[in-house]
Coordinates of C-alpha atoms in Angstrom, one line a residue:
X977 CA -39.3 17.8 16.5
X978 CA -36.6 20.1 16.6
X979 CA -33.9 17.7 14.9
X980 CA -36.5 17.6 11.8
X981 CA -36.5 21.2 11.3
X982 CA -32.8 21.4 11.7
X983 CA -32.2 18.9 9.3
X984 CA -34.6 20.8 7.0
X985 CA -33.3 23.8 7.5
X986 CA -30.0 22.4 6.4
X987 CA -31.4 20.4 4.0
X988 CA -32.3 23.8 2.0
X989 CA -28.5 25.4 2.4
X990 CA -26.4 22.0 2.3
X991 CA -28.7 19.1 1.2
X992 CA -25.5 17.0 1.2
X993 CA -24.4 17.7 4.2
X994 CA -28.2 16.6 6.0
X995 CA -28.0 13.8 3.8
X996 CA -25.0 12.3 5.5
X997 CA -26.0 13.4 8.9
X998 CA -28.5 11.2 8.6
X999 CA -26.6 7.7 7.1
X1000 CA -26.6 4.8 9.9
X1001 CA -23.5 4.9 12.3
X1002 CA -22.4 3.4 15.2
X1003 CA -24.0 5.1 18.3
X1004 CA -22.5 2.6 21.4
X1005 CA -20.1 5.5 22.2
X1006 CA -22.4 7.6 23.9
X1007 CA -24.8 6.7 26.7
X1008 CA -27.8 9.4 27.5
X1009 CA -29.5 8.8 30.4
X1010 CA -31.3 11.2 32.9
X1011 CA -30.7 14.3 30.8
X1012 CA -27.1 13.1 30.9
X1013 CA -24.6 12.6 28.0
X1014 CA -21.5 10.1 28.6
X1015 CA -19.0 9.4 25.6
X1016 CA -17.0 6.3 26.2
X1017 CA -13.6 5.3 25.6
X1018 CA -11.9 2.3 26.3
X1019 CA -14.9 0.9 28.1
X1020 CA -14.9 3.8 30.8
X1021 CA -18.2 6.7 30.2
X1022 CA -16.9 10.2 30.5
X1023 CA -19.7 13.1 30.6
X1024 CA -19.2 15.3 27.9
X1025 CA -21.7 18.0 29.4
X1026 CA -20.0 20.9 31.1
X1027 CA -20.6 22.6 34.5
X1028 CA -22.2 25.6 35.0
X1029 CA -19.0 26.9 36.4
X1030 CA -17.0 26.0 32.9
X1031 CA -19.5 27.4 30.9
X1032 CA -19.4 30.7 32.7
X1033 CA -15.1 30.5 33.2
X1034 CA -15.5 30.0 29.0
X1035 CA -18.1 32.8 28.5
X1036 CA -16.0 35.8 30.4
X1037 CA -13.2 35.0 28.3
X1038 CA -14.7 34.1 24.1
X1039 CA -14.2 36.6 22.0
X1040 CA -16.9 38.6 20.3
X1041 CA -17.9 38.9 17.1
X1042 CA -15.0 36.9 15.7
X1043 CA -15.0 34.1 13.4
X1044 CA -14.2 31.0 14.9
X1045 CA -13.6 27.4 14.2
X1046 CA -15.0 25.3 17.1
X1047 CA -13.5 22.1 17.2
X1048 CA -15.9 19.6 18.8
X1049 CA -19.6 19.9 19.6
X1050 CA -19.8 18.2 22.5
X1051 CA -23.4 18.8 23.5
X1052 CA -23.7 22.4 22.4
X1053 CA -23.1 24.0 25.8
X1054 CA -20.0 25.7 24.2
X1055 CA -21.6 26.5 20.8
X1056 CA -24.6 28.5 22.7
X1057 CA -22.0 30.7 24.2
X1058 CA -20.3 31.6 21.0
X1059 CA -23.4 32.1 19.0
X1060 CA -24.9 34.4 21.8
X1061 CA -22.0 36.4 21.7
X1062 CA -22.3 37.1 18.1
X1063 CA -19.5 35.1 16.5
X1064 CA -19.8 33.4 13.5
X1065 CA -19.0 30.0 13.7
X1066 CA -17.9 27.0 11.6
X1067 CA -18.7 24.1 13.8
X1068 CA -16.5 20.7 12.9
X1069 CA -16.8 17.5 14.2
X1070 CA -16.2 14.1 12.8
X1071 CA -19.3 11.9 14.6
X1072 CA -22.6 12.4 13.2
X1073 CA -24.4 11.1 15.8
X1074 CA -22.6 14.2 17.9
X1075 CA -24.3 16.4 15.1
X1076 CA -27.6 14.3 15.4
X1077 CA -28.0 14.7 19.6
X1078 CA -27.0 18.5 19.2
X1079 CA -29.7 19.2 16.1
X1080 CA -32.4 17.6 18.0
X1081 CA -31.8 19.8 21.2
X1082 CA -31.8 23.0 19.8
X1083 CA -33.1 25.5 17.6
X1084 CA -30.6 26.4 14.9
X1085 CA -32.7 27.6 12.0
X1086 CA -31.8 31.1 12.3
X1087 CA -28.3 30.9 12.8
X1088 CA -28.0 28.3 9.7
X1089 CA -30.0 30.7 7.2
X1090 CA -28.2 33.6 8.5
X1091 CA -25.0 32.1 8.1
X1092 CA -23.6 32.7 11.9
X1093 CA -23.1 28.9 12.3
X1094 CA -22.1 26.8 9.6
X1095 CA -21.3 23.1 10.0
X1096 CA -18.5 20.7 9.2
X1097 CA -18.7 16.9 9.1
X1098 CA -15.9 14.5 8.9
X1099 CA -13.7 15.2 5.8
X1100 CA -15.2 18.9 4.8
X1101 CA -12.5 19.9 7.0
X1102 CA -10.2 18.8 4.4
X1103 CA -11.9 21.0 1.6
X1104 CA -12.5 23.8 3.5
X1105 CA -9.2 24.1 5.5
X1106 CA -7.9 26.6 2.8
X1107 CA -10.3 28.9 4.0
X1108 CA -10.2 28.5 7.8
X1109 CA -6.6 29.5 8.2
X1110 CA -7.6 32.9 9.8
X1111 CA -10.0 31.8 11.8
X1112 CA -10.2 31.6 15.7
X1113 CA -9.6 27.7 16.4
X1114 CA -11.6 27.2 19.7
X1115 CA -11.3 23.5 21.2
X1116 CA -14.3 21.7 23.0
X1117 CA -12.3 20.5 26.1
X1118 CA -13.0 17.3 25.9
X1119 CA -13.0 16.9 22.3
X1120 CA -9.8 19.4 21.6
X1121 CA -7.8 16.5 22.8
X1122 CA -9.5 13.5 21.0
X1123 CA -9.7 15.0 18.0
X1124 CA -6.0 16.1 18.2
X1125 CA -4.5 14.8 14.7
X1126 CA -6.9 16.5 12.6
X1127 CA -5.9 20.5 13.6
X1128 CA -2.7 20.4 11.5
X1129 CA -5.1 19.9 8.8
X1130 CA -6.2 23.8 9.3
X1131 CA -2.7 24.5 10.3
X1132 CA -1.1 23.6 7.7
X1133 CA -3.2 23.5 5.2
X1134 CA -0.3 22.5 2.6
X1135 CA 0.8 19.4 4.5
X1136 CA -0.3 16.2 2.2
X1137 CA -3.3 14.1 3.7
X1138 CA -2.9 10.5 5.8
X1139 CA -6.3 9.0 6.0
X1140 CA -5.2 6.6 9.4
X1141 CA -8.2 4.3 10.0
X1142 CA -9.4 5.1 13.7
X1143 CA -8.5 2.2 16.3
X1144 CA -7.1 1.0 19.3
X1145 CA -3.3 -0.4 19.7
X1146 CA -0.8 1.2 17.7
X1147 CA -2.8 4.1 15.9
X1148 CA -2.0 6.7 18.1
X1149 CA 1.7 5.7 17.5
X1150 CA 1.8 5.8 14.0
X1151 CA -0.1 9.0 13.7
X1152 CA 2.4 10.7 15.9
X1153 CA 5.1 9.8 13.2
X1154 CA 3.1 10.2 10.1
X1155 CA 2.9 13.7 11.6
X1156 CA 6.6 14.0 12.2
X1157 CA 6.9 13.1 8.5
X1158 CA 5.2 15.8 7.2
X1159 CA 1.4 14.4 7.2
X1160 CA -1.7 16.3 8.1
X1161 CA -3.6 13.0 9.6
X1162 CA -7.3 12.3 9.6
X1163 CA -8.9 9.6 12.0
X1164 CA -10.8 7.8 9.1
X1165 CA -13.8 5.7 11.3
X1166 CA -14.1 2.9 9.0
X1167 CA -15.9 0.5 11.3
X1168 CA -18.4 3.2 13.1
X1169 CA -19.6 5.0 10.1
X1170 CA -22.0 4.4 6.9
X1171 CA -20.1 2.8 4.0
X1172 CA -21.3 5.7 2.0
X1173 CA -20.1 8.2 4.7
X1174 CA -16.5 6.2 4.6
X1175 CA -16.4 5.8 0.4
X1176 CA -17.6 10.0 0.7
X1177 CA -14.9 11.2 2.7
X1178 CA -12.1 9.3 0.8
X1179 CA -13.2 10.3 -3.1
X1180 CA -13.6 13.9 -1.9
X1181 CA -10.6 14.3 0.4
X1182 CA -8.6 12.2 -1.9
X1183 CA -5.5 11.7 0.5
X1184 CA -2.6 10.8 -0.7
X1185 CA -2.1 8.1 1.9
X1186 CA -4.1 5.6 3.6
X1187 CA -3.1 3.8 6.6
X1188 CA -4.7 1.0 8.1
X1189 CA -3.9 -1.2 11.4
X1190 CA -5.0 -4.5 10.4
X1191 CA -6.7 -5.1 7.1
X1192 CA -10.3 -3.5 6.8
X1193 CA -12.3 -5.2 3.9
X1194 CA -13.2 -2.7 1.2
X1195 CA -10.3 -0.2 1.9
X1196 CA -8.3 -1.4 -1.1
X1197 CA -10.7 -1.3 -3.3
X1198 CA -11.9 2.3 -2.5
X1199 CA -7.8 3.4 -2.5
X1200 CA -8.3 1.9 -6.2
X1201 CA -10.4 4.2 -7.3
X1202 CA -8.0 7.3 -6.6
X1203 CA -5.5 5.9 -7.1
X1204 CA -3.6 7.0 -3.6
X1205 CA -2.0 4.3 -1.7
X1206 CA -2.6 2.2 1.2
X1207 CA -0.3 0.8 4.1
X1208 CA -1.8 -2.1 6.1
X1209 CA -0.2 -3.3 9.0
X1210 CA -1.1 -6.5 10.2
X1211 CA -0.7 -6.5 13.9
X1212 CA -3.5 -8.9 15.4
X1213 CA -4.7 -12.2 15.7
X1214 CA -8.2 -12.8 12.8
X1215 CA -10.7 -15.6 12.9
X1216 CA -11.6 -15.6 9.1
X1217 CA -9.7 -16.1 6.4
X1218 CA -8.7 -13.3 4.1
X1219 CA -11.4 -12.4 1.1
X1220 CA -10.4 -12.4 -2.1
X1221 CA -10.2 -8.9 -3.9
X1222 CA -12.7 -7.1 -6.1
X1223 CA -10.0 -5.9 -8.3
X1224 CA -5.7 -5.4 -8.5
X1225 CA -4.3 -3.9 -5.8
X1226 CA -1.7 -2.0 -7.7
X1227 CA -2.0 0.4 -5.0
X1228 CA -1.9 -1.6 -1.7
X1229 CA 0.8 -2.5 0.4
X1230 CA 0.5 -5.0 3.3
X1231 CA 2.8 -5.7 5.8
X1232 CA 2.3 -8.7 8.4
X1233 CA 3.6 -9.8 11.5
X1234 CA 3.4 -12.9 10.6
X1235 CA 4.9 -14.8 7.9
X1236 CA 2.7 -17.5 7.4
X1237 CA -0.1 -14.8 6.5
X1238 CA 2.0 -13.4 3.5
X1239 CA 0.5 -16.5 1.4
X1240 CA -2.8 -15.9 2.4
X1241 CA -2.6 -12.3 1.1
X1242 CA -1.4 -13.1 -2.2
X1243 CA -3.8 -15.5 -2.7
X1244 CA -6.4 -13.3 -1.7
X1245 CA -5.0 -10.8 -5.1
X1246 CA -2.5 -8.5 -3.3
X1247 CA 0.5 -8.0 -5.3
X1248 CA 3.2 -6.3 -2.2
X1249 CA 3.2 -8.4 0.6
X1250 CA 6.2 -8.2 3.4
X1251 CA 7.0 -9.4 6.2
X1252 CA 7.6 -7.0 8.8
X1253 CA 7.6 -7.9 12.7
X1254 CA 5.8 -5.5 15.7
X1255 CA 8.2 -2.5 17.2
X1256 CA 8.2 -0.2 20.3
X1257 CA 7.5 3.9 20.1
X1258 CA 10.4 5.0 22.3
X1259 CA 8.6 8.6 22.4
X1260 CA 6.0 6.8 24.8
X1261 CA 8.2 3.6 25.9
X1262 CA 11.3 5.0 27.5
X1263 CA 13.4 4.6 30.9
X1264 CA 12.5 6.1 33.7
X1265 CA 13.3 6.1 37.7
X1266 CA 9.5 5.8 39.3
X1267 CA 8.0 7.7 41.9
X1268 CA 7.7 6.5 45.2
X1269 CA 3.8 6.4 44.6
X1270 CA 5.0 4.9 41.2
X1271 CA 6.7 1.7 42.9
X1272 CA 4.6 1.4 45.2
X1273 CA 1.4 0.4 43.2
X1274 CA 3.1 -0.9 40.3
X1275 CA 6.5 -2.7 41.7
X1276 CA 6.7 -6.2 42.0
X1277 CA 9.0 -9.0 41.6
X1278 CA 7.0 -10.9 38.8
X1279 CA 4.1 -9.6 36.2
X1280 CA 2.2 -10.6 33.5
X1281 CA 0.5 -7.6 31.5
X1282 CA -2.5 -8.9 29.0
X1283 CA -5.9 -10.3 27.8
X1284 CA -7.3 -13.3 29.9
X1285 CA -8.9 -13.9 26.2
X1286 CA -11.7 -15.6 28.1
X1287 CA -14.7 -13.7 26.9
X1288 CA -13.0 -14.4 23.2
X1289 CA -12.4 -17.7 23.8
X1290 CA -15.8 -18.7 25.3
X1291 CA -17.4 -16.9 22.6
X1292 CA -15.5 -18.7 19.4
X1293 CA -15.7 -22.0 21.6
X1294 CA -19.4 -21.6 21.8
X1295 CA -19.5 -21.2 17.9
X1296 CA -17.3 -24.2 17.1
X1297 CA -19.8 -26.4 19.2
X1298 CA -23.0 -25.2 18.2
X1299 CA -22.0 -25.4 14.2
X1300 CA -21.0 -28.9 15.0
X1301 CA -24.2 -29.9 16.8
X1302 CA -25.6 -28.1 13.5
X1303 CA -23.8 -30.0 11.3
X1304 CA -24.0 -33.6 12.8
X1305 CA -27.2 -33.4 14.9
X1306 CA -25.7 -35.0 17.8
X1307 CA -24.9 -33.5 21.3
X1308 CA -21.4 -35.4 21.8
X1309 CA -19.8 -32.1 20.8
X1310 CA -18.6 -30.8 25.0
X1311 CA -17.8 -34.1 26.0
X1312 CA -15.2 -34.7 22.4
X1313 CA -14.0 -31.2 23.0
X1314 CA -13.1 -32.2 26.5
X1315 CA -11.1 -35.4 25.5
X1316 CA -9.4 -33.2 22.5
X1317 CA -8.6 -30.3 25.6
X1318 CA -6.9 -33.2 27.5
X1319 CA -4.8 -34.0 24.9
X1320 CA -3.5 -30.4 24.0
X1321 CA -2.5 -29.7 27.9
X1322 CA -0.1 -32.0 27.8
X1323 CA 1.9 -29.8 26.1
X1324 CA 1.6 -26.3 25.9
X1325 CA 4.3 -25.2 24.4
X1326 CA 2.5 -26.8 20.6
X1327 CA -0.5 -25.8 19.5
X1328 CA -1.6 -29.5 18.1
X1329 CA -5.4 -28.6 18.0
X1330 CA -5.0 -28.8 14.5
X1331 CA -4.1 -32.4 14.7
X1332 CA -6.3 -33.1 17.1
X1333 CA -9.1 -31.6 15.3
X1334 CA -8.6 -34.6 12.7
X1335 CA -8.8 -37.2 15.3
X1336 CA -11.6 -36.0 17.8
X1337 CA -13.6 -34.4 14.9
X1338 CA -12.6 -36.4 11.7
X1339 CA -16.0 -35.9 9.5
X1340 CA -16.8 -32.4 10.7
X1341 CA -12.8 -31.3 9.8
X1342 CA -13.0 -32.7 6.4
X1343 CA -16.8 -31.1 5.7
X1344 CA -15.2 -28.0 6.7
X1345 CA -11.8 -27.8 5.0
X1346 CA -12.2 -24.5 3.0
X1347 CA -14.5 -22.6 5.2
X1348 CA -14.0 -19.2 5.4
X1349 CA -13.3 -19.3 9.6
X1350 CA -10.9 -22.2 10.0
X1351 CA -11.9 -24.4 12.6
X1352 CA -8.4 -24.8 14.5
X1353 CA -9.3 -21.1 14.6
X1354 CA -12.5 -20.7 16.5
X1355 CA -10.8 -22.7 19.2
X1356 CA -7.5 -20.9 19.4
X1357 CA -8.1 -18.3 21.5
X1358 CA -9.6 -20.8 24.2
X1359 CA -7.3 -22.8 23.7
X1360 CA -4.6 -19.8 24.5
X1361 CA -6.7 -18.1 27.3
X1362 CA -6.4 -21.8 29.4
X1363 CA -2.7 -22.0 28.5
X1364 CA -2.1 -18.0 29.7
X1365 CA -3.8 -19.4 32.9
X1366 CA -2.1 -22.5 33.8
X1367 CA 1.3 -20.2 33.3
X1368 CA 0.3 -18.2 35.7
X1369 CA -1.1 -20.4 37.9
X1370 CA 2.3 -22.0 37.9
X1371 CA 3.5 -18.3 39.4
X1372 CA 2.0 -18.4 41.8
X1373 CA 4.3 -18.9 44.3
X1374 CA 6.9 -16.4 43.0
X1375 CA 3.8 -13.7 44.3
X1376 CA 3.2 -12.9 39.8
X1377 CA 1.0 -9.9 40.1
X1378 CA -1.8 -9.9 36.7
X1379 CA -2.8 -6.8 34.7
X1380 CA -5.9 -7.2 32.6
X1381 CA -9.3 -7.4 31.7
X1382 CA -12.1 -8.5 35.0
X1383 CA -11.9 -12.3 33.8
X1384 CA -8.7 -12.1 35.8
X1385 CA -10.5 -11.5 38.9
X1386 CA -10.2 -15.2 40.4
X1387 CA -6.4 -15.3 40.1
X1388 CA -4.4 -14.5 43.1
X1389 CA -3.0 -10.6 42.7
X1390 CA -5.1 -9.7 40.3
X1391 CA -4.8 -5.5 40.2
X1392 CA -7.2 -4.4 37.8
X1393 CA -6.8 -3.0 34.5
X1394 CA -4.2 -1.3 33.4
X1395 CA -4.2 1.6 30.7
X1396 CA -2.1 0.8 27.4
X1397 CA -0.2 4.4 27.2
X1398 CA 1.1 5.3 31.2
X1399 CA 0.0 2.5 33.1
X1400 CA 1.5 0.0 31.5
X1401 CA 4.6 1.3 30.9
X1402 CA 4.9 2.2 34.6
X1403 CA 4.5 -1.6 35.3
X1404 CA 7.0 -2.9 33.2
X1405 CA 9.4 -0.2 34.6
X1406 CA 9.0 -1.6 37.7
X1407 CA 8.8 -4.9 37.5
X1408 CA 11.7 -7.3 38.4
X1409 CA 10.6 -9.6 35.5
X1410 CA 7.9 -9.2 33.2
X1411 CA 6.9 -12.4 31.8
X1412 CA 5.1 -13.0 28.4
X1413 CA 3.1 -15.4 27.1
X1414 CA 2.3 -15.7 24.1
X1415 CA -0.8 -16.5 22.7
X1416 CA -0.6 -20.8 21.6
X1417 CA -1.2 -20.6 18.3
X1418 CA 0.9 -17.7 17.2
X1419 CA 4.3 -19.7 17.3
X1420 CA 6.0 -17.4 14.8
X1421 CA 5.7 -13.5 16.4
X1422 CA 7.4 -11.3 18.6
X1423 CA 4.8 -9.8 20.8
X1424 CA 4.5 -5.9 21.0
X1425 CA 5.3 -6.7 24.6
X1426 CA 8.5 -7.7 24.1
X1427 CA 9.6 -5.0 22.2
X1428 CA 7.8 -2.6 24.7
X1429 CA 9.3 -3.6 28.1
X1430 CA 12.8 -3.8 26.9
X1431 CA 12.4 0.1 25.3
X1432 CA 10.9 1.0 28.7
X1433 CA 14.0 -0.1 30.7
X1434 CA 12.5 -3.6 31.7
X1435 CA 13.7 -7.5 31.8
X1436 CA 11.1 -9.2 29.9
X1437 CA 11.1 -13.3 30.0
X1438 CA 9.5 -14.7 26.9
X1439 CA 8.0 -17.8 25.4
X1440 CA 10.9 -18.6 22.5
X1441 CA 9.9 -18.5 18.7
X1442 CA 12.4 -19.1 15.9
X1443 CA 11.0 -15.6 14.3
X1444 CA 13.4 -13.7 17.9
X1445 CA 16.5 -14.8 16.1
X1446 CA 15.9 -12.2 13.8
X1447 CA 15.6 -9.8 15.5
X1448 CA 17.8 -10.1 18.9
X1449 CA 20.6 -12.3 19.8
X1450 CA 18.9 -14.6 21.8
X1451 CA 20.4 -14.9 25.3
X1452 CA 22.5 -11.7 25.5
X1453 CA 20.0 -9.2 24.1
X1454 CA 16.6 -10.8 25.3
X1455 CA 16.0 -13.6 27.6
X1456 CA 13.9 -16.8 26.6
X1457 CA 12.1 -20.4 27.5
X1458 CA 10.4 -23.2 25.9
X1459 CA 8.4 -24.8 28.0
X1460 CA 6.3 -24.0 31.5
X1461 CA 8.8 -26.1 33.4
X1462 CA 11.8 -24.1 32.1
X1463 CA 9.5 -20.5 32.6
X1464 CA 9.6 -20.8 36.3
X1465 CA 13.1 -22.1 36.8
X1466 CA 14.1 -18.8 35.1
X1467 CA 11.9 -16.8 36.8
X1468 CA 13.4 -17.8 39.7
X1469 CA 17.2 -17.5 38.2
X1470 CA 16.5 -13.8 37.1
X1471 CA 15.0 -12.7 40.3
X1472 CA 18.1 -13.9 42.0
X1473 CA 21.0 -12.8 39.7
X1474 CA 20.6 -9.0 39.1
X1475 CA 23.7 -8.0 37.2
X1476 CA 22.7 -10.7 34.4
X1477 CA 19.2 -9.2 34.2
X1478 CA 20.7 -5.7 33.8
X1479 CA 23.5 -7.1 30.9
X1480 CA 20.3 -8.1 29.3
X1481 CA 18.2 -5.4 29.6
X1482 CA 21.2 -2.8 28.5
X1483 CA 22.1 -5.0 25.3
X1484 CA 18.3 -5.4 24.8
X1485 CA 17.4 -1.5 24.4
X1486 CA 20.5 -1.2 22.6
X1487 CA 19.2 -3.5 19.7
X1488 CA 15.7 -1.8 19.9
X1489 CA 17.2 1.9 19.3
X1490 CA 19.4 0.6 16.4
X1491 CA 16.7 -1.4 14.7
X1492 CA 13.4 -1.7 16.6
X1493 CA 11.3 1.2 16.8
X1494 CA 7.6 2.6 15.2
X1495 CA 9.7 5.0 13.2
X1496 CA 12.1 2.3 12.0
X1497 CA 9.1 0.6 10.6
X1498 CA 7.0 2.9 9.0
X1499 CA 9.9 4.8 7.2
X1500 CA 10.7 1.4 5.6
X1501 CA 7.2 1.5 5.0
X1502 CA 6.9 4.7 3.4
X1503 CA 9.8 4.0 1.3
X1504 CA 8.5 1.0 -0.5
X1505 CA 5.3 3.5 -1.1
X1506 CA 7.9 6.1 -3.0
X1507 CA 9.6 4.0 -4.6
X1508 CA 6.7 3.0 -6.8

């Protein structure tokens, strides 16, 4: 088979370097099918195979007999067209299984052994970038884009080294400023990759920062052992208590959106531990007078941007019951849920499954005191999914209009998804009032929402928590309410008083600017890094 004999091939030059093509990774993000290759991103499959038309609109205009750094393999389509024209190429991408479905379509013995195509996996393109300065940096054009962060690592190849562990909300955000700051940034892919292709690239690369959204087990420990430093964010909602630590963390530095976590983490052997609340990027989130095609798809007098956190729920639910019917052999476990449900939705505005836990579940709550999932836990996000859609249920009248994930789909005005960098903002622009709810069990947080409507020019109503004090002057800078009840009486106030909702939405952005923003937050993140 062809991949063999490309791996031995390479196996012979860069033994290494076959070696670690060959570690287990995560493979979900790309589909073949029908001689067809799809990569996907944020659920959506988009073919990474180029037309004939692209291939020959690339062809007339590659140079010849250059040397070039080809940034992305895509499926090799752009690679054949270099090599047949005599370059010679140093090939970089950071997937293995990319490397893995181009060696196996393809003979590249001769080109290896001659040296025309060398290849690049991951971190080399930290040790190497010293020596690709001068050469012809050629994008694939899908790939160019995705891969974005990592070409001021060739660029500049002075800049110092941010290792940002690869990810969803926020990432792009911070990478943006780490750059700003002076960082050449690497997408590290903690959860897709081999933990010997992770632990590789970081003792080889050896950045001198690490920066993680949301606490990945193992990353302190492997910071430890270079002794760089590490800046965790915690940003989202996690089932499992946090692990105990292998060793100090001299060198780590967590930050959490919640302050009833910072215990957790010190218990668990970190030694900095701060509080430090979510924030807006005003380079993305930003006023802005819509489109006519603009308001009309996304304008509306009342919307609700988020998670159903059905499938979650369901899922956690699901666990709770079955290690109960594990644990006491009996199949009352639905029916005791149910009468513990009843209770909680009498008020929504208090997470008491906790309490309840104690009275519908007494032996099963004290056999699992200490347990490394918490069981108030497993049932929070149902328990916050039902409560998101009684709230909106209660909206219904006022026409609310629901941005989220399919498990919407039965509510009344239910448009679809909406993606988290354009789309959404464009919604909370023009929106009347965007209302948020926040998840049941998290009484203690300013959701990202917040900050991110009121950057983008929007009125944003939300569920009140002691922790907006803080931050805003509550009834001047950001509106509020308690309880469902009070949610649509103010709904109702806002929609009809116009020059209140403005004052608000003025004072609100105001506040953010001064005090709010990514930048804000990761500079006083950085500084607690220098300072030590």
């Amino acid at each position: 088979m062809l991949l063999q004999k490309n791996l031995y091939a390479l196996k012979k030059l860069y033994p290494v370097l076959a070696k670690r093509i060959t570690w287990p990774v995560e493979s979900n993000h790309v589909i073949e099918k029908d001689n067809k290759i799809g990569y996907v991103l944020h659920d959506t499959p988009y073919s990474i195979r180029l037309s004939r038309k692209k291939i020959q609109r690339f062809a007339k205009h590659a140079p010849y007999s250059k040397d070039v750094l080809l940034w992305g393999c895509g499926v090799g389509d752009i690679l054949d067209v270099l090599l047949a024209k005599q370059n010679n190429v140093v090939l970089w991408d950071r997937d293995p299984w990319l490397l893995r479905l181009l060696l196996k379509r393809r003979d590249f013995e001769p080109f290896l052994r001659s040296g025309q195509l060398r290849i690049l996996l991951g971190a080399d393109i930290i040790l190497e970038r010293a020596n690709l300065e001068k050469y012809q940096l050629m994008g694939h054009p899908f790939f160019s884009s995705l891969y974005r962060f990592e070409k001021k690592i060739v660029s500049s190849p002075d800049a110092p080294i941010a290792f940002l562990c690869r990810g969803e909300l926020f990432v792009n955000d911070v990478g943006n400023i780490l750059q700003e700051k002076g960082f050449a940034v690497y997408m590290w892919d903690v959860e897709g990759l081999s933990h010997d292709e992770v632990v590789y690239g970081a003792l080889n690369a050896k950045p001198s920062l690490f920066f993680s959204i949301n606490y990945r087990y193992g990353l302190a420990e492997i910071v430890e052992r270079i002794s760089s430093k590490l800046l965790v964010w915690e940003i989202d909602p996690s089932m499992d208590l946090i692990r105990s630590l292998d060793s100090e963390s001299t060198c780590s530095f967590v930050y959490t959106w919640r302050m009833a976590h910072i215990e957790s983490f010190q218990k668990a052997g970190f030694q900095h531990v701060e509080y430090l609340p979510l924030a807006t990027d005003t380079g993305r989130c930003f006023p802005k007078e819509g489109s006519v095609e603009e308001k009309e798809r996304f304008g509306c007098a009342v919307s609700f941007v988020g998670a159903s956190l059905v499938d979650q729920g369901k899922h956690y639910r699901d666990v709770f019951l079955s290690s109960y019917g594990q644990w006491s052999g009996l199949k009352d476990g639905e029916e005791r849920l149910r009468s513990l449900m009843q209770e909680q939705a009498q008020n929504w505005a208090t997470f008491s499954v906790p309490e309840l836990l104690k009275k519908w579940f007494p032996d099963f709550s004290r056999a699992m005191e200490g347990s490394q999932i918490p069981l108030a836990s497993l049932l929070g996000e149902w328990t916050a999914s039902i409560k998101r859609r009684v709230y909106v249920n209660a909206l219904n009248s006022k026409n609310i209009e629901i941005w989220g994930d399919r498990r919407w789909g039965g509510v009344p005005n239910y448009q679809g998804q909406a993606g988290h960098l354009r789309e959404v903002v464009q919604i909370y622009r023009n929106s009347t009032v965007n209302v948020d709810i926040n998840r049941i069990y998290q009484p203690d947080i300013v959701t990202m929402r917040v900050f991110d409507v009121i950057a983008s020019g929007g009125f944003v109503l939300t569920e009140y928590t002691p922790a907006l004090e803080e931050l805003f002057h509550v009834g001047i800078e950001i509106a509020t309410y308690r309880t469902m009840e009070e949610l649509v009486e103010k709904v109702d106030y806002f929609l009809t008083h116009p020059q209140e909702r403005q004052a608000i939405i003025s004072a609100g952005r105001a506040r953010i600017l001064e005090e709010h923003t990514m930048n804000h937050r990761i500079e006083k993140m950085l500084s607690a890094v220098h300072k030590r």
